XYZ file of C-alpha atoms in Angstrom:
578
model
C -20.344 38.353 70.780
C -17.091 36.245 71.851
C -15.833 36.875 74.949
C -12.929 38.762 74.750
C -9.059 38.910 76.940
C -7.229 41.841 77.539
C -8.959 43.734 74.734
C -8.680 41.259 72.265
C -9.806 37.516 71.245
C -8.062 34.604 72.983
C -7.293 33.211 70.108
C -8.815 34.246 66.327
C -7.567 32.642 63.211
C -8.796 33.732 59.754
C -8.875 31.538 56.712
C -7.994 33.071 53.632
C -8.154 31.938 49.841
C -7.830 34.342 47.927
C -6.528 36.706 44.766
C -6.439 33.549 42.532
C -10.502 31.813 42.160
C -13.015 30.827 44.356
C -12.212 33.309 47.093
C -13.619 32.788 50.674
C -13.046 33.144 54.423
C -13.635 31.067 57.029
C -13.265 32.219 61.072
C -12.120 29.905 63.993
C -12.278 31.728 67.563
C -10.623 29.229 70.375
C -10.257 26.931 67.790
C -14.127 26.457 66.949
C -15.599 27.535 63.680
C -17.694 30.547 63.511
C -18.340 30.609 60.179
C -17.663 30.471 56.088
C -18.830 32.274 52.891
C -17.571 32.421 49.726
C -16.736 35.771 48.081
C -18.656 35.333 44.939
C -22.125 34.758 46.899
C -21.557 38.432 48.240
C -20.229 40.491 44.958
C -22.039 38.712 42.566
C -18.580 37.227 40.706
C -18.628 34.204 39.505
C -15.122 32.249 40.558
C -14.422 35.719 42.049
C -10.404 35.963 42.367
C -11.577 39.299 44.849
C -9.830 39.752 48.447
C -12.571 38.821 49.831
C -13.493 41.834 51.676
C -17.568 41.192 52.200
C -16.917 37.615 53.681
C -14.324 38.723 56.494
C -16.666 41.985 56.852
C -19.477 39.205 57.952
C -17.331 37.220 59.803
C -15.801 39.738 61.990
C -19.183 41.225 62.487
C -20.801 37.944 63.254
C -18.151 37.537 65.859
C -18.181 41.044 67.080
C -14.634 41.522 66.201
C -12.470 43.705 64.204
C -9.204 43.213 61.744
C -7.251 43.993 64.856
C -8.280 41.236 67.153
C -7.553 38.423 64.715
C -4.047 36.984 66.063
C -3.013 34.860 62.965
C -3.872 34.863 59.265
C -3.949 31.488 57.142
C -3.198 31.436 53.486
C -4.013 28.892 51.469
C -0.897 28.381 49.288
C 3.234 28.576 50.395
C 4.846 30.644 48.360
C 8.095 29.267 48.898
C 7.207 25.869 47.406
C 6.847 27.504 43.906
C 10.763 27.324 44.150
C 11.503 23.366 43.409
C 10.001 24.070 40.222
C 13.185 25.437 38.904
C 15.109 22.081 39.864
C 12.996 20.667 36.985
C 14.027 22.772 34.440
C 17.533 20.535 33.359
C 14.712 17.013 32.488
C 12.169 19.094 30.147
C 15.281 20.836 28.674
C 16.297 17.424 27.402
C 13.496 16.334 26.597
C 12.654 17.178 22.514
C 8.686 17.431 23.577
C 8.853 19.907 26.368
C 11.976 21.934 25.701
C 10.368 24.743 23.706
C 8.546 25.528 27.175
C 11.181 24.533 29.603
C 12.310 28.240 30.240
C 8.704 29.914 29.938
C 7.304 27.434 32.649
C 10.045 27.707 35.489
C 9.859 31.662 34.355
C 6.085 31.724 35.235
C 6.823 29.919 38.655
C 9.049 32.376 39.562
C 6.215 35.142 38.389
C 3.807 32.972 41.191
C 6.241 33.529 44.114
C 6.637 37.074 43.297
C 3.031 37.560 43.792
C 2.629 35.561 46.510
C 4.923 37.668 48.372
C 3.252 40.897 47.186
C -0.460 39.304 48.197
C 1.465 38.012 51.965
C 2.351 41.898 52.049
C -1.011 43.196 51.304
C -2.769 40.773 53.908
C 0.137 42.434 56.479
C -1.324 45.795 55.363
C -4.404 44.329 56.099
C -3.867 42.913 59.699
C -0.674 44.374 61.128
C -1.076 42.793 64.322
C -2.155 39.180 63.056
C 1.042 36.750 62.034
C 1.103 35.302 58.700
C 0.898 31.457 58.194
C 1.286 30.259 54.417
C -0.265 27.084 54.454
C 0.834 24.084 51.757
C -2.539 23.776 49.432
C -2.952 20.402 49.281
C -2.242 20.221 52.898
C -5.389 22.729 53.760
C -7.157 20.720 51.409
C -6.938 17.361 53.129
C -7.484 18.684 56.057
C -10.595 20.149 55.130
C -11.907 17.057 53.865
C -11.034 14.954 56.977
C -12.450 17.473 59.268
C -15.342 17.769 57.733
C -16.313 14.184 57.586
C -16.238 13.839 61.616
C -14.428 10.735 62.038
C -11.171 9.373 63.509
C -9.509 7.589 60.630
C -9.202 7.588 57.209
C -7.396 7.999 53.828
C -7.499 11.089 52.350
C -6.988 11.935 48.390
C -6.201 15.183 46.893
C -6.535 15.731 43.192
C -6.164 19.097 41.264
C -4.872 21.018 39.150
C -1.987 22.354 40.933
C -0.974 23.402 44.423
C 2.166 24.923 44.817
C 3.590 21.561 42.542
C 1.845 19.406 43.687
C -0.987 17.891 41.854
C -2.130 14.449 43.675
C -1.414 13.569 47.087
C -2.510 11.091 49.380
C -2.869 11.615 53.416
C -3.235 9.456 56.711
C -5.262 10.938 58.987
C -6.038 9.618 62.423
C -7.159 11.237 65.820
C -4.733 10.073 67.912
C -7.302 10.400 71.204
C -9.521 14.070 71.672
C -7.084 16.185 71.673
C -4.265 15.153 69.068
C -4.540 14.943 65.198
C -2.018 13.043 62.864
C -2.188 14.220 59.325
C 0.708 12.205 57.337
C 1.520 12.582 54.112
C 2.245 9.343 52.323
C 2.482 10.136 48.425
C 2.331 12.523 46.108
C 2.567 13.756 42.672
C 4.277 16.698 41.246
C 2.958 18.824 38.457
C 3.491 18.421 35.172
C 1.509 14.986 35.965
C -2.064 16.548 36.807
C -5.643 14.933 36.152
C -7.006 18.160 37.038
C -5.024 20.286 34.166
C -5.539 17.098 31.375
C -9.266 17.522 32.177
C -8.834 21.181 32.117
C -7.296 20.913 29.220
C -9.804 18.999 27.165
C -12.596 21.160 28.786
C -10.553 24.126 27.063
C -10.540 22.132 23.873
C -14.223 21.483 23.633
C -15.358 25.176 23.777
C -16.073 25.429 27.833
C -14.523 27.712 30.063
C -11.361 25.516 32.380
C -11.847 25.972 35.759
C -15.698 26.336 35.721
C -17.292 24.389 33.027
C -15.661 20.920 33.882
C -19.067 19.808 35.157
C -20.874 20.422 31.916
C -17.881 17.955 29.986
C -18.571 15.639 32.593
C -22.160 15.552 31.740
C -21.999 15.426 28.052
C -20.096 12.656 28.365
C -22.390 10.256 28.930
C -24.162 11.274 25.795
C -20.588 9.779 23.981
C -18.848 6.468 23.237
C -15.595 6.530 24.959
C -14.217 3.825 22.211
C -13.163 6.406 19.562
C -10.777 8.073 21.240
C -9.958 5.394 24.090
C -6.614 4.932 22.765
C -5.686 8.577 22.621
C -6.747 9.383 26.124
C -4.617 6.392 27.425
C -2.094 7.961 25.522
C -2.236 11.356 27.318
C -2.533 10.116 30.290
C -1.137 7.180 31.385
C -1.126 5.048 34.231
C 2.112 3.784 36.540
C 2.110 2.280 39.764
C 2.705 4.840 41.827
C -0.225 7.201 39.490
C -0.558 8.692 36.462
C 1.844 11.106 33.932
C 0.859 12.734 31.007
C 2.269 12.680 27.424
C 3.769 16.026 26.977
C 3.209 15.539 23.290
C -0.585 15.214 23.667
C -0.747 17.747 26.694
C 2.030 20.330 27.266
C 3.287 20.685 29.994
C 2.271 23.528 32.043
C 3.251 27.128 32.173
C 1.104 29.790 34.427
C -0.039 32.378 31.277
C -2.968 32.113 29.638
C -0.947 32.597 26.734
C 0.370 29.077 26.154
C -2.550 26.363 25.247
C -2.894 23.060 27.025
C -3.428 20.748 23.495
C -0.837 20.584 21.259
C -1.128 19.983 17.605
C -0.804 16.118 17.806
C -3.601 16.503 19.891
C -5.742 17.898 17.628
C -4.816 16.168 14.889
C -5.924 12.526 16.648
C -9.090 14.390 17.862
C -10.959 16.990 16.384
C -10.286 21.092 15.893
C -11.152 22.962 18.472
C -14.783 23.839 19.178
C -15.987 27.278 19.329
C -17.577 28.295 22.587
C -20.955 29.250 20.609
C -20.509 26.112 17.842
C -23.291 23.561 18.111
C -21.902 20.157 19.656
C -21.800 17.478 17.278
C -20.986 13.738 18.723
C -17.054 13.829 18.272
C -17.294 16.185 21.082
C -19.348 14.190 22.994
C -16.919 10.774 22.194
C -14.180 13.058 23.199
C -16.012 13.943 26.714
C -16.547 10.170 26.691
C -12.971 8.915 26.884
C -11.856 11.688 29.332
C -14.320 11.136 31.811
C -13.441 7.295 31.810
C -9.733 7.793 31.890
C -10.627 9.824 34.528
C -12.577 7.664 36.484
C -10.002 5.114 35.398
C -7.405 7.098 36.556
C -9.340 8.077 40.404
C -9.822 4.378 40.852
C -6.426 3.428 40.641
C -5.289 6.253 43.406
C -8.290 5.582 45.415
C -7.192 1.953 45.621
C -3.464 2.909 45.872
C -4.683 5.053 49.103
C -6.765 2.560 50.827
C -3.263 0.271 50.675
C -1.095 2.888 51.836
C -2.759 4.044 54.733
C -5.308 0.769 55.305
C -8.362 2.718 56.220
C -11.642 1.949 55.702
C -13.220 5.599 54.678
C -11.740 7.849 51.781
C -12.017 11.351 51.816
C -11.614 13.019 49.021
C -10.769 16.347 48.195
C -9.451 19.226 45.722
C -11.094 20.232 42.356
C -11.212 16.877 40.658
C -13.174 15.481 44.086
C -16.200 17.188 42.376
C -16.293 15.035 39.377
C -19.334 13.247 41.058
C -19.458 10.398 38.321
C -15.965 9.101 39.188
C -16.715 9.910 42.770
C -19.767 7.352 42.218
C -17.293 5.418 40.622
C -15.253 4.653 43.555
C -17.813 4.535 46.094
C -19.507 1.276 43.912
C -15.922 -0.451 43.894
C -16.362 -1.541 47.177
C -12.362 -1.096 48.458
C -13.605 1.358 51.175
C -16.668 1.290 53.401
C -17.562 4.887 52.765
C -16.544 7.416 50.431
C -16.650 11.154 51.921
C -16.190 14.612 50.261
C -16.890 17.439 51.923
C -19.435 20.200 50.699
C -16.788 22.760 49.674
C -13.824 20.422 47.668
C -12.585 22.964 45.552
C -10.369 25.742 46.209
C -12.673 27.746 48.348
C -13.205 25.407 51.542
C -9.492 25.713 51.754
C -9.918 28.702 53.746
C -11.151 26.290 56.326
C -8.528 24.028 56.330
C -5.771 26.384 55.695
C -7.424 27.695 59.444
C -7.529 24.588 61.006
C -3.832 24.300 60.375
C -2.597 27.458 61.274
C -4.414 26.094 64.646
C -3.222 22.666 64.966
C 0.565 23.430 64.484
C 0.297 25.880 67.466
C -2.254 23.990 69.921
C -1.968 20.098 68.734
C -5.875 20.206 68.508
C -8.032 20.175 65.051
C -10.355 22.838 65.528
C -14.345 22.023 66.709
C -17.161 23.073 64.133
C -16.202 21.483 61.624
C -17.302 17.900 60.988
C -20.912 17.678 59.065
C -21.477 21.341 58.722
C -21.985 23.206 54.942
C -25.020 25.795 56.185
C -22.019 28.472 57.627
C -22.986 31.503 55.334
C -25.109 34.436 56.031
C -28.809 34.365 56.937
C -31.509 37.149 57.183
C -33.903 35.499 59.566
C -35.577 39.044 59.784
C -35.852 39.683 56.651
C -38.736 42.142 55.886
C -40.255 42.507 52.910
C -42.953 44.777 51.597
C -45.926 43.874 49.619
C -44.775 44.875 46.699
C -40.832 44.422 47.012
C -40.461 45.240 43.509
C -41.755 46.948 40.223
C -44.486 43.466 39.361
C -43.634 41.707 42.174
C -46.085 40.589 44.871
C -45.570 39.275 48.381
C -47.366 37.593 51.133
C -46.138 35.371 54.079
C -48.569 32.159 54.227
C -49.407 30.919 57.312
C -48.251 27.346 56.293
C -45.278 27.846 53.889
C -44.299 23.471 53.498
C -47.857 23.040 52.388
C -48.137 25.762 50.432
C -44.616 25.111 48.614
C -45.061 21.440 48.108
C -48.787 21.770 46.570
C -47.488 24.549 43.884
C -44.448 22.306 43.402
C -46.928 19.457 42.879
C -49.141 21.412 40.543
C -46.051 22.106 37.984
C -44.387 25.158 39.655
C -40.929 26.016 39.683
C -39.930 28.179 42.914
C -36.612 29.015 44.255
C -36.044 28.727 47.862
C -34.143 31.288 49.584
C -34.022 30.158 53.868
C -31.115 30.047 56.661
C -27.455 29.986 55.967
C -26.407 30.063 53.191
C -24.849 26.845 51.788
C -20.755 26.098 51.507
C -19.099 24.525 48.137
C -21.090 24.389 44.643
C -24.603 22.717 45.295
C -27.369 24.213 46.274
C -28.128 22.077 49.076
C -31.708 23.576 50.421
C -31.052 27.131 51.260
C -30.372 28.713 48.270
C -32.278 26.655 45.837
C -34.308 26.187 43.235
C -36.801 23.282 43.315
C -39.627 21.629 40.592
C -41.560 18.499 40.164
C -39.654 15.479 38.654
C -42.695 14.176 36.332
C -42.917 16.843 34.114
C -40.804 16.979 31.166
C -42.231 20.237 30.565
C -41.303 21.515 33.823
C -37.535 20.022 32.781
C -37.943 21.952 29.374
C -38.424 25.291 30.842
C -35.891 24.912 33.973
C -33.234 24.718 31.099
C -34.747 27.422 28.496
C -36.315 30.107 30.775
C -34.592 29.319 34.197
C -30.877 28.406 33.595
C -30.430 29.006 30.161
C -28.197 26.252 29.939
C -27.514 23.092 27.595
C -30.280 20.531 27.018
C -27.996 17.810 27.703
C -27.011 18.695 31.805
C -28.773 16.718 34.088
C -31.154 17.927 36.817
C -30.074 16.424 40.146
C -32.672 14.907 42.740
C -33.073 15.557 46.556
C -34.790 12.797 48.525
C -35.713 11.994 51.705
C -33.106 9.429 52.815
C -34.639 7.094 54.727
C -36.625 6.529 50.649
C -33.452 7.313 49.180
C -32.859 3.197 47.899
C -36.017 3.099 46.437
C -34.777 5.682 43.852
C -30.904 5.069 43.770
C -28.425 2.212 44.262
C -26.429 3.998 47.473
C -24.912 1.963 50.308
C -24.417 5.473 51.795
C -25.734 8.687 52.467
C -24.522 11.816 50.110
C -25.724 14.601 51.835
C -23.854 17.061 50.005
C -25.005 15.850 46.192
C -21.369 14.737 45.994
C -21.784 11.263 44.339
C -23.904 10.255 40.975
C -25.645 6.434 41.846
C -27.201 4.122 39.257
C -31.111 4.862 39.262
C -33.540 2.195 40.396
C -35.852 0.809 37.943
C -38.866 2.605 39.731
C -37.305 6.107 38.935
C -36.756 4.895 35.262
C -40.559 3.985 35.274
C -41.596 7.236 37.067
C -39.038 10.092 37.677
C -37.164 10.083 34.160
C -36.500 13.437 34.106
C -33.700 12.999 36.904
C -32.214 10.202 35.360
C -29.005 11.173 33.224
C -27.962 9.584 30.041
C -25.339 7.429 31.598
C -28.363 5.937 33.887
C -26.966 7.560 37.467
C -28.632 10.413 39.549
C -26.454 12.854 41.634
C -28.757 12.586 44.653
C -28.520 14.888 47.630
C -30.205 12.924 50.775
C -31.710 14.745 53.836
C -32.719 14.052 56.824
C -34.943 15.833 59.096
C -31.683 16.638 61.612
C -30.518 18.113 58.434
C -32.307 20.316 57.097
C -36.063 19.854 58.999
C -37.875 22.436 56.445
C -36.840 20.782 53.400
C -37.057 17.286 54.809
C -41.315 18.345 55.568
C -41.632 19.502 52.260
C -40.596 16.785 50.629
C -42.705 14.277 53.011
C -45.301 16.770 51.858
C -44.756 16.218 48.545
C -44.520 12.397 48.779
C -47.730 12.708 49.949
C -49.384 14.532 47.397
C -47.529 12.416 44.421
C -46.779 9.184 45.844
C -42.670 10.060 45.558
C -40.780 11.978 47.923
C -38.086 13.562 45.820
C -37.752 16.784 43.707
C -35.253 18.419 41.393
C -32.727 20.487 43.202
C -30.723 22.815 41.417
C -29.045 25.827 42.335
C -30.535 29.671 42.958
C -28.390 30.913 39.586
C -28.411 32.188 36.546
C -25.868 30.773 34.053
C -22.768 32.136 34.375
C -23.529 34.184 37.719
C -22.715 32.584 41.198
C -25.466 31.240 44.075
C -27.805 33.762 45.020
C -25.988 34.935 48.832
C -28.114 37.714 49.223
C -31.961 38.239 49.460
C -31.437 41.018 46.344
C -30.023 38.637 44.166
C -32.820 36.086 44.747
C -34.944 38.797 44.116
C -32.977 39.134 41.300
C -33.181 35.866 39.807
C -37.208 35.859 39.890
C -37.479 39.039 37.918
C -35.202 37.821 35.199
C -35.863 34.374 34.776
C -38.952 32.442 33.992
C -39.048 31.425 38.300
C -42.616 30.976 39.396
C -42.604 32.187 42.331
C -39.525 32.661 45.132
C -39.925 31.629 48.725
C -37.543 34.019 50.563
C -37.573 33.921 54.528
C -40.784 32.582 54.907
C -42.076 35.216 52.252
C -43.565 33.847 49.045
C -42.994 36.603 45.932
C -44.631 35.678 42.843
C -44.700 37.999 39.498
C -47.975 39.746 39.514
C-alpha cells in the first residue's frame, strides 16, 4: 500500500484515454509508475471506447487508494486545439475538390470540442477533488515513446491519424541531467495531410475494418505487386520536403462522421470497387495493399530521415498508430540513418494514458516520471490463482511439477497451448504472458492455428519469438525488438528450416527475449532448442478473432473451450480438454 500524507497520496496522477478507442489507465504515485491495463483486456471489447472503469478499479486497488486521493487527472487529447480547425475552412472553400465538405468538416470539429468538454465534466464527476490536465495527443504520445525506451537522447516521430489536428510531428527529446527533461517540438503536420487516415482509408476500401484491421492490409501486401497502382498511390499521397499531403481528389479530406467515406469516386475508378467485407480477395486487392504499404514505407522513410536532421540524434523513437506498421518500422531500422530504432510496446492510442501522466507530472515537478523505461508486463496478475480439477464442463487440470519441460516437449510434439502467466502484457502483442505458442516446423500446426485457433485469413503471418542471444541466426537484426515491433529479412537457415514464420515478403516480425526479460519463456524456449535443434516458436496472441487479449484467467479459459487450443497453461496450471 503507498504510504500516504495527511489522509491522502503525496502526489497521484491518473492517466486517462478514453471514450474514443483503445481505452486504458495508467497510475503514477510520486511520480513512479504503478501500473497500466487496457480496458478491453478487462470487459472483453475489442478497441473498447468504455470509461475505463475496471482498469482504474485495479489500479487504485493495487495502490490501496481510492478516486479521492488521486490529486490530478490526465487526458489524453486538448479539447481546445479542435478550434484552429475552423481557421481552415476559407482554403478548402476555394478549393473546387474539397469545398463540398468544407462546412461539414469544421462542423464536426466543433461536434469534437463539445464532447470533449462534456467527457472533461464527467471525469470532474468522477474525481471532484483531482484537477483536470488535457494533455496535447501527440505530445502524450512522444512522450510515451521516449520514456519508454530509457535513454537520454533521441528523435522522436509521431504518425497517426489525427490528434487534435495534428497528424505527424517530430520531437527532441533530451535529459538535460537526472532530474530535468526537454521535450521540443520541432515539426509538424496538420490534418487533412495524414498517413494514418490514407492508410485508413484504403483499409476501409479493401473490405477491413479502419482502425483495427490495418495489420491484416499490411500483411496481404506482400502477397501484391506494388507496380499497378504505384502511380496512383504517389498520386494520393505525395511527398514535399517538409512531408507528405494528400490529393483531396483521391482521398477526401476528413470530416469526424462515419457518414462521409474516405475514397472518392476518382479513386475508385483508378483502382477497383470496393470489396465486400465477406468477398473473397482476388490479387487487385492485394496490388492495391502493395502500393500503400510502399508509399507508406516510402513515406516513414522520408520523415524518419527528416527527424534524424532536425534534431541530430542517433536513436528514433517512434510512436502513434502508424508506429505499428512493423514492415516500414523494419524499413527504417535497415536504412542505417539512426543507430537504433525504438517503439515502445503500447504505440497506439492506449499507452497514451502513460504519457498523457507523465506530463501532467513533468509540467508541475520538472522530472519525467520513474517506471517507465523497458517495462510492457504492468497489467494484472493472479499469482494465486486456484483452480479445481475440473475448472469446467470437459475440462481437466493438473499443476506439473516441471511446467518448462512439460510445455516445451508438448510444444515439440505438435501441440498448440496458450500461455496465460504474470502481468499481463501492454500494447497489441502478446509478448509471453498472454500467449499462444506452437512449433514452427509444422505446416499442419500453421494450418490449424489459422482454421481452428484464430479463424483468421490464410495469408497473415505467424510471428516468431527467439532467444536473442540466437536471434541472428534466424533474422537479419542489428538490434534487439523486444516488443515484436519490427519485421527483419529471414536468414537462409529459417528459409531451409522454419518456413512457416517466414512471410511472403521474406521478413519475420521477431520478438527477442532474454532471460532478464521474461526468465520462464526464455527456459522454455532453451528447452525447446534443445529438443529440436532451434530455439524459437510461433508467438501469437491469447485471442479469438475479433475479441481482445485474454486479461483475465476466465477468458483464457474461455478461449480453450471454444477454439481448437490443445491445452492452456494458466498460472502454473495446465488445462487440457478431456
Amino acid at each position: 500500500m503507498i504510504a500516504k500524507r495527511a489522509g491522502r497520496a503525496a502526489d497521484v496522477v491518473l492517466g486517462l484515454c478514453a471514450y474514443t478507442h483503445d481505452s486504458a489507465a495508467a497510475l503514477l504515485v510520486n511520480g513512479h509508475l504503478i501500473g497500466f491495463a487496457e480496458e478491453e483486456r478487462l470487459d472483453g471489447v475489442k478497441h473498447s471506447k468504455a470509461y475505463p472503469a475496471n482498469a482504474v478499479a485495479w489500479l487504485l486497488n493495487e495502490a490501496g487508494l481510492t478516486a479521492n486521493d488521486v490529486t490530478a487527472v490526465a487526458y489524453n487529447f486538448d479539447g481546445r486545439r479542435y478550434l484552429p480547425a475552423l481557421g481552415q475552412l476559407p482554403r478548402h472553400l476555394v478549393r473546387a475538390a474539397t469545398r463540398s465538405r468544407a462546412v461539414p468538416r469544421s462542423r464536426s470539429f466543433l461536434t469534437v470540442r463539445r464532447r470533449c468538454q462534456a467527457r472533461m465534466q464527467d471525469l470532474n464527476r468522477r474525481f471532484p477533488l483531482a484537477r483536470l490536465v488535457p494533455v496535447l495527443h501527440h505530445r502524450a504520445h512522444a512522450l510515451y515513446a521516449f520514456l519508454s525506451a530509457g535513454v537520454d537522447d533521441a528523435a522522436v516521430l509521431v504518425v497517426d491519424s489525427l490528434g487534435e489536428l495534428q497528424t505527424t510531428t517530430t520531437w527532441h527529446a533530451v535529459h538535460r541531467d537526472e532530474q530535468a527533461l526537454d521535450l521540443r517540438l520541432v515539426a509538424a503536420i496538420e490534418d487533412p495531410a495524414s498517413l494514418g487516415y490514407a492508410y485508413g482509408a484504403v483499409t476501409e476500401h479493401l473490405g477491413w475494418r479502419r482502425g483495427d484491421e490495418e495489420g491484416t492490409v499490411m500483411a496481404l501486401a506482400a502477397l501484391g505487386e506494388p507496380a499497378r497502382f504505384r502511380r496512383l498511390m504517389c498520386r494520393a499521397i505525395r511527398l514535399t520536403t517538409d512531408g507528405f499531403a494528400l490529393d483531396p481528389g483521391l482521398l477526401p479530406i476528413r470530416v469526424l462522421s462515419s457518414r462521409y467515406g474516405r475514397t472518392s469516386p476518382a479513386f475508385t475508378a483508378a483502382a477497383c470497387p470496393p470489396r465486400l467485407p465477406d468477398a473473397p480477395v482476388e490479387p487487385v486487392h492485394a496490388d492495391l495493399a502493395a502500393a500503400l504499404q510502399e508509399r507508406t514505407e516510402q513515406v516513414m522513410l522520408h520523415l524518419a530521415r527528416r527527424a534524424t536532421r532536425l534534431t541530430g540524434s542517433g536513436l528514433l523513437c517512434l510512436g502513434g498508430g502508424v508506429a505499428m506498421n512493423c514492415v516500414a518500422a523494419g524499413r527504417i531500422t535497415r536504412a542505417g540513418i539512426v543507430d537504433e530504432v525504438h517503439i515502445p510496446p503500447a504505440p497506439g492510442d492506449s499507452g497514451t494514458a502513460i504519457g498523457a501522466a507523465a506530463a501532467a507530472w513533468l509540467d508541475v515537478t520538472g522530472r519525467p516520471p520513474t517506471g517507465i523505461g523497458g517495462r510492457c508486463y504492468l497489467g494484472p496478475a493472479y499469482p494465486d490463482l486456484a483452480i479445481s480439477a475440473e475448472p469446467r464442463p470437459d475440462l481437466a487440470a493438473e499443476r506439473p511439477a516441471d511446467p518448462v519441460h512439460r510445455l516445451a516437449r508438448q510444444l515439440a510434439d505438435g501441440a498448440i497451448v496458450g500461455l496465460f502467466a504474470g502481468p499481463l502484457e501492454s500494447g497489441p502483442r502478446a509478448l509471453g504472458n498472454r500467449s499462444i505458442l506452437a512449433s514452427p516446423f509444422a505446416s499442419e500446426v500453421v494450418d490449424r492455428l489459422n482454421g481452428t485457433v484464430k479463424f483468421r485469413e490464410s495469408f497473415r503471418p505467424f510471428a516468431p519469438v527467439i532467444l536473442a542471444d540466437k536471434a541472428a541466426d534466424y533474422v537479419q537484426l542489428r538490434q534487439p525488438s523486444p516488443f515484436m515491433s519490427i519485421a527483419a529479412p529471414v536468414t537462409d537457415l529459417t528459409r531451409t528450416h522454419l518456413p512457416a514464420i517466414v512471410h511472403g515478403n521474406g521478413t519475420a516480425r521477431v520478438q527477442t527475449v532474454t532471460r532478464a526479460q521474461h526468465p520462464f519463456l526464455a527456459n522454455v524456449l532453451a528447452a525447446f532448442g534443445e529438443i529440436t535443434g532451434h530455439p524459437v516458436l510461433i508467438n501469437t496472441s491469447l485471442n479469438i478473432k475479433g475479441r481482445p487479449i485474454c486479461g483475465t484467467p476466465d477468458m483464457a479459459l474461455d478461449c480453450l473451450v471454444e477454439t481448437g487450443l490443445d491445452a492452456l497453461l494458466i498460472e502454473g496450471w495446465w488445462v487440457t480438454k478431456c
